[in-house]
Amino acid sequence: MQSIFTFLSNLYKIIAAFFGSASPGPNPASTEVAKYLQLNNVERHKSGVPELILDSRLCKAAQIQADYMAKMKIITHVGEGGTTPGNRLSSTGFKAQNTAENIGARSDAATFVEVCMNSQYHRINMLARKYTHVGVGITVSDQKYWCIVFANIGESLLGGICSGNLINL
């Protein structure tokens, strides 16, 4: 069992590698990404499931959708130009065997995780052993839009088809 110090140290390294050098003061979005990852991994740990690894390509795919939802002020898996979660993931070069997407609008990571954990299908996505990597996209406009992309590395068995679960929050 990993100590909390080791966990936080590893989390810091992941966030630092993903976001690079810190600018003056913390970036609120990167703080929320770190908080989401921590909370999701706590839930996975409780269920005996390995921690998710934050992946910049998945974050890019998630951010594209979070930006689109904020621009349009809607919660949807269909992106700009009719793109699907699979299209967005493929555009980043990430080859996934299994994928899922949780989306919604909530004020902070703790609330978003709580709502997802209380939703059967979103909970399944968050705790599924088959997902090893995660990307988090957050955009603030009239509210805070979230897009979480779960995946594992490997050639798709379905030709890039991506399963998606809608959180209508």
Short mmCIF file of N, CA, C and O in Angstrom, two decimals, residues 4 13 25 27-28 48-49 62-63 76 91 95 123 154 164:
data_model
loop_
_atom_site.label_atom_id
_atom_site.label_comp_id
_atom_site.label_asym_id
_atom_site.label_seq_id
_atom_site.Cartn_x
_atom_site.Cartn_y
_atom_site.Cartn_z
N ILE A 4 0.67 8.01 1.75
CA ILE A 4 0.10 9.26 1.21
C ILE A 4 1.20 10.16 0.69
O ILE A 4 1.04 10.83 -0.32
N LYS A 13 4.74 14.89 -9.49
CA LYS A 13 5.60 14.64 -10.65
C LYS A 13 4.79 14.54 -11.94
O LYS A 13 5.19 15.04 -12.98
N GLY A 25 1.86 31.70 -9.31
CA GLY A 25 0.59 31.27 -8.74
C GLY A 25 0.09 30.03 -9.44
O GLY A 25 0.43 29.76 -10.59
N ASN A 27 -2.26 27.48 -11.46
CA ASN A 27 -3.28 27.53 -12.50
C ASN A 27 -4.51 26.83 -11.95
O ASN A 27 -4.44 25.65 -11.61
N PRO A 28 -5.66 27.53 -11.86
CA PRO A 28 -6.84 26.90 -11.27
C PRO A 28 -7.25 25.61 -11.99
O PRO A 28 -7.67 24.66 -11.35
N GLY A 48 -9.76 -1.57 -4.93
CA GLY A 48 -8.68 -2.49 -5.26
C GLY A 48 -8.26 -2.43 -6.72
O GLY A 48 -7.74 -3.41 -7.27
N VAL A 49 -8.46 -1.27 -7.35
CA VAL A 49 -8.14 -1.10 -8.77
C VAL A 49 -6.90 -0.20 -8.88
O VAL A 49 -6.79 0.80 -8.15
N ALA A 62 -9.92 15.57 -24.19
CA ALA A 62 -10.93 16.01 -23.22
C ALA A 62 -11.10 17.53 -23.26
O ALA A 62 -12.22 18.05 -23.20
N GLN A 63 -9.99 18.24 -23.41
CA GLN A 63 -10.06 19.71 -23.41
C GLN A 63 -10.78 20.23 -24.65
O GLN A 63 -11.54 21.20 -24.57
N THR A 76 -22.71 17.58 -24.11
CA THR A 76 -22.89 16.65 -25.23
C THR A 76 -21.62 15.88 -25.52
O THR A 76 -20.51 16.39 -25.31
N SER A 91 -7.44 11.81 -33.07
CA SER A 91 -6.72 13.00 -33.55
C SER A 91 -5.48 13.30 -32.71
O SER A 91 -4.60 14.01 -33.16
N LYS A 95 -3.67 5.46 -29.34
CA LYS A 95 -4.33 4.25 -29.83
C LYS A 95 -4.89 3.50 -28.63
O LYS A 95 -4.14 3.04 -27.79
N ARG A 123 -19.79 5.67 -12.59
CA ARG A 123 -18.99 4.98 -11.58
C ARG A 123 -18.23 3.82 -12.23
O ARG A 123 -17.04 3.61 -11.95
N GLY A 154 -3.63 0.43 -26.67
CA GLY A 154 -3.75 -0.78 -27.49
C GLY A 154 -4.55 -0.49 -28.73
O GLY A 154 -5.28 0.48 -28.80
N GLY A 164 -19.46 5.93 -24.83
CA GLY A 164 -19.60 7.18 -24.11
C GLY A 164 -20.79 7.14 -23.19
O GLY A 164 -21.81 6.57 -23.52
#
